[in-house]
CSV table of C-alpha atoms and ligand atoms in Angstrom, one decimal:
chain,number,residue,atom,x,y,z
A,1,MET,CA,-9.0,-6.1,-46.0
A,2,SER,CA,-12.4,-7.8,-46.6
A,3,VAL,CA,-15.5,-8.6,-44.7
A,4,ALA,CA,-15.1,-12.4,-45.2
A,5,ASP,CA,-18.3,-13.6,-43.8
A,6,LYS,CA,-22.0,-13.0,-44.5
A,7,THR,CA,-23.0,-12.0,-41.0
A,8,ASN,CA,-22.2,-8.3,-41.6
A,9,GLU,CA,-25.7,-7.0,-41.7
A,10,ALA,CA,-26.6,-4.1,-43.9
A,11,SER,CA,-26.5,-1.1,-41.5
A,12,ASP,CA,-27.4,2.6,-41.3
A,13,SER,CA,-25.3,5.2,-39.7
A,14,SER,CA,-26.2,6.8,-36.4
A,15,SER,CA,-25.2,10.3,-35.1
A,16,CYS,CA,-25.1,12.1,-31.8
A,17,PRO,CA,-26.1,15.6,-31.1
A,18,ILE,CA,-23.3,18.0,-31.8
A,19,LYS,CA,-23.1,19.2,-28.2
A,20,ALA,CA,-24.6,16.8,-25.8
A,21,GLU,CA,-25.9,18.3,-22.5
A,22,ARG,CA,-23.8,15.7,-20.6
A,23,PRO,CA,-21.3,13.8,-22.7
A,24,ALA,CA,-22.2,10.1,-22.6
A,25,SER,CA,-20.0,7.1,-22.9
A,26,ARG,CA,-20.9,3.5,-23.9
A,27,ARG,CA,-19.0,0.2,-24.0
A,28,VAL,CA,-19.1,-1.6,-27.3
A,29,ASN,CA,-18.3,-5.3,-27.5
A,30,GLY,CA,-16.0,-6.7,-30.2
A,31,SER,CA,-17.0,-9.8,-32.2
A,32,GLN,CA,-14.7,-12.4,-33.6
A,33,LYS,CA,-14.5,-12.8,-37.3
A,34,THR,CA,-12.4,-14.8,-39.7
A,35,LEU,CA,-10.2,-12.8,-42.1
A,36,GLY,CA,-9.7,-14.6,-45.4
A,37,ILE,CA,-8.2,-17.9,-44.4
A,38,GLY,CA,-6.4,-18.6,-41.2
A,39,MET,CA,-6.7,-15.5,-39.1
A,40,THR,CA,-9.2,-14.5,-36.4
A,41,ILE,CA,-9.8,-10.8,-35.8
A,42,GLU,CA,-11.9,-8.8,-33.4
A,43,ARG,CA,-14.4,-6.4,-35.1
A,44,PHE,CA,-15.6,-3.4,-33.2
A,45,LEU,CA,-17.3,-1.4,-36.0
A,46,PRO,CA,-19.9,-1.8,-37.3
A,47,SER,CA,-21.5,-3.6,-34.4
A,48,LYS,CA,-25.1,-3.9,-33.3
A,49,GLN,CA,-24.4,-1.3,-30.6
A,50,LEU,CA,-22.7,1.2,-32.7
A,51,ARG,CA,-22.5,1.8,-36.5
A,52,MET,CA,-20.0,4.6,-36.9
A,53,ILE,CA,-17.7,7.1,-35.0
A,54,GLY,CA,-17.6,10.2,-37.2
A,55,ALA,CA,-16.8,8.9,-40.7
A,56,TRP,CA,-15.0,5.8,-39.3
A,57,ALA,CA,-17.3,3.0,-40.4
A,58,PHE,CA,-15.3,-0.1,-39.8
A,59,LEU,CA,-12.6,-1.2,-37.2
A,60,ASP,CA,-10.8,-4.5,-37.0
A,61,HIS,CA,-8.2,-5.2,-34.4
A,62,ILE,CA,-5.9,-7.9,-36.0
A,63,GLY,CA,-3.7,-9.9,-33.7
A,64,PRO,CA,-1.3,-9.9,-32.0
A,65,ALA,CA,-0.8,-13.3,-33.6
A,66,ASP,CA,2.0,-15.7,-34.5
A,67,VAL,CA,2.0,-16.0,-38.3
A,68,SER,CA,5.3,-17.9,-38.6
A,69,ASP,CA,3.8,-21.3,-38.7
A,70,ASN,CA,0.5,-20.8,-40.7
A,71,ASP,CA,-0.9,-19.0,-43.7
A,72,GLY,CA,-1.0,-15.7,-41.8
A,73,ILE,CA,-3.3,-13.2,-43.7
A,74,GLN,CA,-4.3,-14.2,-47.2
A,75,VAL,CA,-7.2,-12.1,-48.5
A,76,GLY,CA,-7.6,-12.5,-52.2
A,77,PRO,CA,-8.6,-9.7,-54.6
A,78,HIS,CA,-11.9,-8.0,-53.6
A,79,PRO,CA,-13.5,-4.7,-54.5
A,80,HIS,CA,-14.4,-1.6,-52.5
A,81,THR,CA,-16.6,1.4,-53.2
A,82,GLY,CA,-17.5,4.7,-51.4
A,83,LEU,CA,-14.8,4.4,-48.7
A,84,GLN,CA,-11.1,4.6,-47.8
A,85,THR,CA,-9.3,1.7,-46.2
A,86,PHE,CA,-6.8,2.7,-43.6
A,87,THR,CA,-4.2,0.2,-42.3
A,88,TRP,CA,-2.1,0.9,-39.2
A,89,MET,CA,0.8,-1.5,-38.6
A,90,ILE,CA,2.1,-2.2,-35.1
A,91,GLU,CA,4.1,-5.4,-35.6
A,92,GLY,CA,4.9,-7.6,-38.7
A,93,GLU,CA,4.4,-7.1,-42.4
A,94,LEU,CA,1.6,-7.1,-44.9
A,95,LEU,CA,1.8,-6.9,-48.7
A,96,HIS,CA,-0.8,-4.8,-50.5
A,97,ARG,CA,-1.6,-5.1,-54.3
A,98,ASP,CA,-4.3,-3.2,-56.1
A,99,SER,CA,-5.9,-2.6,-59.4
A,100,LEU,CA,-4.1,0.7,-59.9
A,101,GLY,CA,-0.8,-1.3,-60.1
A,102,TYR,CA,0.5,-0.5,-56.6
A,103,THR,CA,2.4,-3.3,-54.7
A,104,GLN,CA,3.4,-2.0,-51.3
A,105,LEU,CA,4.8,-3.7,-48.2
A,106,ILE,CA,3.7,-2.1,-45.0
A,107,ARG,CA,5.9,-2.3,-41.8
A,108,PRO,CA,5.5,-1.3,-38.2
A,109,GLY,CA,4.8,2.4,-37.6
A,110,GLN,CA,3.5,2.9,-41.2
A,111,VAL,CA,0.1,3.7,-42.7
A,112,ASN,CA,-1.5,2.5,-46.0
A,113,LEU,CA,-4.5,4.6,-47.2
A,114,MET,CA,-6.5,3.3,-50.2
A,115,THR,CA,-9.2,5.5,-51.5
A,116,ALA,CA,-11.8,3.4,-53.3
A,117,GLY,CA,-14.0,6.2,-54.5
A,118,LYS,CA,-16.0,4.9,-57.5
A,119,GLY,CA,-14.2,1.5,-57.3
A,120,ILE,CA,-11.0,-0.3,-56.8
A,121,SER,CA,-9.9,-3.9,-56.0
A,122,HIS,CA,-7.0,-5.1,-53.9
A,123,SER,CA,-5.5,-8.1,-52.1
A,124,GLU,CA,-3.6,-8.4,-48.8
A,125,GLU,CA,-1.2,-11.1,-47.9
A,126,SER,CA,1.5,-12.1,-45.4
A,127,PRO,CA,4.7,-12.1,-47.4
A,128,GLU,CA,6.6,-15.3,-47.6
A,129,ASN,CA,9.6,-14.3,-45.5
A,130,ARG,CA,8.0,-12.4,-42.6
A,131,PRO,CA,8.4,-11.7,-38.9
A,132,ALA,CA,6.7,-14.1,-36.6
A,133,GLU,CA,4.4,-11.6,-35.0
A,134,PHE,CA,1.5,-9.8,-36.7
A,135,HIS,CA,-0.4,-6.9,-35.0
A,136,GLY,CA,-2.3,-4.1,-36.6
A,137,ALA,CA,-5.6,-2.4,-37.2
A,138,GLN,CA,-7.7,-1.8,-40.3
A,139,LEU,CA,-10.3,0.8,-40.5
A,140,TRP,CA,-12.6,2.1,-43.2
A,141,ILE,CA,-13.8,5.7,-43.6
A,142,ALA,CA,-17.1,6.4,-45.4
A,143,LEU,CA,-16.8,9.0,-48.1
A,144,PRO,CA,-19.4,11.9,-48.1
A,145,GLU,CA,-21.8,12.1,-51.0
A,146,GLN,CA,-19.8,14.7,-52.9
A,147,TYR,CA,-16.6,12.6,-52.9
A,148,ARG,CA,-17.8,9.0,-53.0
A,149,PHE,CA,-17.4,8.7,-56.8
A,150,ILE,CA,-13.9,10.2,-56.9
A,151,GLU,CA,-11.1,8.5,-58.8
A,152,PRO,CA,-9.4,5.7,-56.7
A,153,ALA,CA,-6.0,6.3,-55.2
A,154,PHE,CA,-3.4,4.7,-53.0
A,155,GLU,CA,-0.9,6.3,-50.6
A,156,HIS,CA,1.8,4.8,-48.3
A,157,PHE,CA,3.1,6.8,-45.4
A,158,PRO,CA,6.4,5.4,-44.1
A,159,THR,CA,6.6,7.8,-41.1
A,160,LEU,CA,4.0,9.6,-39.0
A,161,PRO,CA,4.4,12.6,-36.6
A,162,LYS,CA,5.1,11.7,-33.0
A,163,SER,CA,5.1,13.5,-29.7
A,164,GLU,CA,4.8,12.7,-26.0
A,165,ILE,CA,2.4,13.7,-23.2
A,166,SER,CA,2.9,12.6,-19.6
A,167,GLY,CA,4.8,9.4,-20.5
A,168,LEU,CA,2.5,8.5,-23.4
A,169,GLU,CA,4.2,8.2,-26.8
A,170,ILE,CA,1.7,9.6,-29.3
A,171,THR,CA,1.7,8.9,-33.0
A,172,VAL,CA,-0.9,10.9,-34.9
A,173,ILE,CA,-1.9,8.6,-37.8
A,174,ALA,CA,-4.9,10.5,-39.3
A,175,GLY,CA,-5.9,14.1,-39.2
A,176,GLU,CA,-4.8,16.8,-36.7
A,177,ALA,CA,-4.5,16.4,-33.0
A,178,PHE,CA,-2.2,17.3,-30.1
A,179,GLY,CA,-0.4,19.9,-32.2
A,180,LEU,CA,0.5,17.3,-34.8
A,181,SER,CA,-0.8,16.8,-38.4
A,182,ALA,CA,-0.8,13.5,-40.3
A,183,PRO,CA,-0.2,13.7,-44.0
A,184,ALA,CA,-3.0,11.5,-45.4
A,185,THR,CA,-5.9,13.0,-47.4
A,186,PHE,CA,-9.4,12.7,-45.9
A,187,TYR,CA,-12.8,14.1,-46.9
A,188,SER,CA,-14.5,14.5,-43.5
A,189,PRO,CA,-13.2,16.1,-40.2
A,190,LEU,CA,-11.6,13.2,-38.4
A,191,MET,CA,-8.5,12.0,-36.4
A,192,ALA,CA,-6.8,8.9,-35.2
A,193,ALA,CA,-3.8,8.5,-32.9
A,194,ASP,CA,-1.8,5.6,-31.4
A,195,PHE,CA,-0.6,5.8,-27.8
A,196,PHE,CA,2.0,3.7,-26.1
A,197,ALA,CA,2.6,4.0,-22.4
A,198,LYS,CA,6.3,4.2,-21.2
A,199,THR,CA,5.3,4.9,-17.6
A,200,SER,CA,2.1,4.7,-15.7
A,201,GLU,CA,1.0,8.3,-15.3
A,202,LEU,CA,-2.2,10.2,-15.5
A,203,ALA,CA,-2.4,12.1,-18.9
A,204,THR,CA,-4.9,14.7,-19.9
A,205,LEU,CA,-5.6,14.6,-23.6
A,206,ALA,CA,-7.3,17.6,-25.3
A,207,LEU,CA,-10.3,16.6,-27.4
A,208,ASN,CA,-12.4,18.5,-30.0
A,209,PRO,CA,-15.9,19.0,-28.5
A,210,ASP,CA,-17.4,18.8,-32.0
A,211,PHE,CA,-16.1,15.2,-32.4
A,212,GLU,CA,-17.3,11.9,-31.1
A,213,TYR,CA,-14.6,9.4,-30.1
A,214,GLY,CA,-13.7,5.8,-29.6
A,215,VAL,CA,-11.0,4.4,-27.4
A,216,LEU,CA,-9.7,0.9,-28.2
A,217,VAL,CA,-7.0,-0.8,-26.1
A,218,LEU,CA,-4.6,-2.7,-28.4
A,219,GLU,CA,-2.3,-4.2,-25.6
A,220,GLY,CA,-2.7,-4.1,-21.8
A,221,ASN,CA,-5.0,-2.1,-19.7
A,222,ILE,CA,-5.9,1.6,-19.4
A,223,SER,CA,-8.3,3.7,-17.3
A,224,VAL,CA,-10.3,6.3,-19.2
A,225,ALA,CA,-12.3,8.9,-17.2
A,226,GLY,CA,-12.0,6.6,-14.2
A,227,GLU,CA,-13.3,3.5,-16.1
A,228,SER,CA,-11.1,0.4,-16.6
A,229,LEU,CA,-10.8,-0.8,-20.2
A,230,ASP,CA,-9.0,-3.8,-21.8
A,231,THR,CA,-8.8,-5.1,-25.3
A,232,THR,CA,-12.3,-6.7,-25.3
A,233,GLU,CA,-14.3,-3.5,-25.5
A,234,LEU,CA,-14.3,-0.2,-27.3
A,235,LEU,CA,-15.3,2.8,-25.3
A,236,TYR,CA,-17.5,5.3,-27.2
A,237,LEU,CA,-17.5,8.9,-26.1
A,238,SER,CA,-20.2,11.2,-27.4
A,239,CYS,CA,-19.5,14.9,-28.5
A,240,GLY,CA,-19.1,17.7,-26.1
A,241,ARG,CA,-15.8,16.8,-24.3
A,242,GLU,CA,-12.9,19.3,-24.1
A,243,SER,CA,-10.5,16.7,-22.6
A,244,ILE,CA,-10.2,13.3,-21.2
A,245,ASP,CA,-8.0,11.8,-18.4
A,246,ILE,CA,-6.3,8.5,-19.3
A,247,LYS,CA,-4.0,6.4,-17.1
A,248,ALA,CA,-2.3,3.6,-19.0
A,249,ASP,CA,-0.4,0.7,-17.4
A,250,LYS,CA,3.2,0.5,-18.5
A,251,ALA,CA,3.6,-1.3,-21.9
A,252,SER,CA,-0.1,-0.7,-22.8
A,253,ARG,CA,-1.1,0.6,-26.2
A,254,PHE,CA,-4.4,2.2,-27.3
A,255,LEU,CA,-6.0,3.8,-30.3
A,256,LEU,CA,-8.1,6.9,-30.2
A,257,ILE,CA,-10.3,7.6,-33.2
A,258,GLY,CA,-12.7,10.6,-33.6
A,259,GLY,CA,-14.7,12.6,-36.0
A,260,ALA,CA,-17.6,14.9,-36.6
A,261,PRO,CA,-20.8,12.8,-36.6
A,262,PHE,CA,-21.4,11.6,-40.1
A,263,LYS,CA,-24.6,13.2,-41.4
A,264,GLU,CA,-25.6,10.9,-44.2
A,265,ASP,CA,-27.3,7.5,-43.9
A,266,VAL,CA,-25.0,5.0,-45.5
A,267,LEU,CA,-25.7,1.4,-46.6
A,268,MET,CA,-22.9,-1.0,-46.0
A,269,TRP,CA,-22.8,-4.5,-47.5
A,270,TRP,CA,-19.7,-6.7,-47.7
A,271,ASN,CA,-16.9,-4.4,-48.9
A,272,PHE,CA,-19.2,-1.8,-50.4
A,273,ILE,CA,-20.5,1.4,-48.9
A,274,GLY,CA,-23.4,2.9,-50.9
A,275,ARG,CA,-26.7,4.7,-50.4
A,276,SER,CA,-29.3,2.3,-51.7
A,277,LYS,CA,-30.0,-1.4,-52.1
A,278,TYR,CA,-30.3,-1.0,-55.8
A,279,GLU,CA,-26.9,0.6,-56.0
A,280,ILE,CA,-25.3,-2.1,-53.8
A,281,SER,CA,-26.9,-4.9,-55.8
A,282,GLY,CA,-25.3,-3.3,-58.9
A,283,PHE,CA,-21.8,-3.4,-57.3
A,284,VAL,CA,-22.3,-7.1,-56.3
A,285,ALA,CA,-23.4,-8.1,-59.8
A,286,ASP,CA,-20.6,-6.0,-61.4
A,287,TRP,CA,-17.8,-7.5,-59.3
A,288,ASN,CA,-19.2,-11.1,-59.6
A,289,SER,CA,-19.3,-10.8,-63.4
A,290,GLY,CA,-15.5,-10.9,-63.4
A,291,GLU,CA,-15.5,-8.3,-66.1
A,292,SER,CA,-15.9,-5.0,-64.2
A,293,LYS,CA,-14.3,-2.0,-65.7
A,294,ASP,CA,-14.7,0.1,-62.5
A,295,PHE,CA,-13.0,-2.5,-60.2
A,296,GLY,CA,-10.1,-3.4,-62.5
A,297,LYS,CA,-7.7,-6.3,-62.0
A,298,VAL,CA,-5.2,-7.1,-59.3
A,299,GLU,CA,-2.0,-8.7,-60.7
A,300,GLY,CA,0.3,-11.1,-59.0
A,301,TYR,CA,-1.8,-12.4,-56.1
A,302,PRO,CA,-1.1,-16.1,-55.7
A,303,GLY,CA,-4.7,-17.2,-55.2
A,304,LYS,CA,-8.4,-16.7,-56.1
A,305,SER,CA,-10.5,-13.6,-56.0
A,306,LEU,CA,-13.3,-13.4,-53.5
A,307,MET,CA,-16.9,-13.5,-54.6
A,308,ALA,CA,-19.4,-11.0,-53.3
A,309,PRO,CA,-22.2,-12.6,-51.2
A,310,LEU,CA,-25.7,-11.7,-52.5
A,311,ALA,CA,-27.4,-9.1,-50.4
A,312,PRO,CA,-30.5,-10.3,-48.4
A,313,TRP,CA,-32.7,-8.2,-50.6
A,314,GLY,CA,-31.4,-10.0,-53.7
B,1,LIG,MN1,-10.1,-4.7,-48.5
């Protein structure tokens, strides 16, 4: 998707010590943003309190919302650089089109992974005939220096590996965790999993002590390491944990994302991740010229392309 407003400040990444003496946790507030036209979303990364979790640099919780009687999601063609966009669908449908020529409908339980690398453009829209409810998450993953100019790519994963621990239905959607391995290609050590509670039991989840983690409730309420958490806050967990105890209310859903602290300072502006103001200004000018070779053209979107806002440094 796209950062649709200009309040997304340019930000640098942060990191935590690989093994903290005592693992810390921190609550991170979401902030409401407008996605394209007609849809309000809750953004948890980047925020003033926290820039990244491993290579995860962006996290939007979208819905649940009724999209039967409005425009739903309509995000016109826009570019990306230096990152991968990762879409996880819980309810509803979304149609992706990109400058490589892919047109892909994503449905519940599926993942879309778009690798921008040196540059790509795409659009996302609620299809005309669609289910009433929309619920999903979109995340971005920063690419490390040696991979950030790779050729763009798009992958769709119709099924993901599933398991169950103490009444929690687990779907591993990125990386390896809980004995499962998701198929998507990544360039940093990271993981993501969706959990749905069938019963209210205490579950102990094994963690990688070299990873920092974030827990975001998508529906309902959970208790993490004795702390109560709902959909309004993300719980950040620093490195050094071997496991975590989670008790989810029945019919609650949550997302766990984790990764090795990202070692590079990244610069994020609008839909670009780069390393310098000069570089980002070049991406903005190139996209806004309308004649970019690197970003290509999206065919078939029934609306206008988005313009890149000028960065505050000009
Ligand atoms: Mn996008």
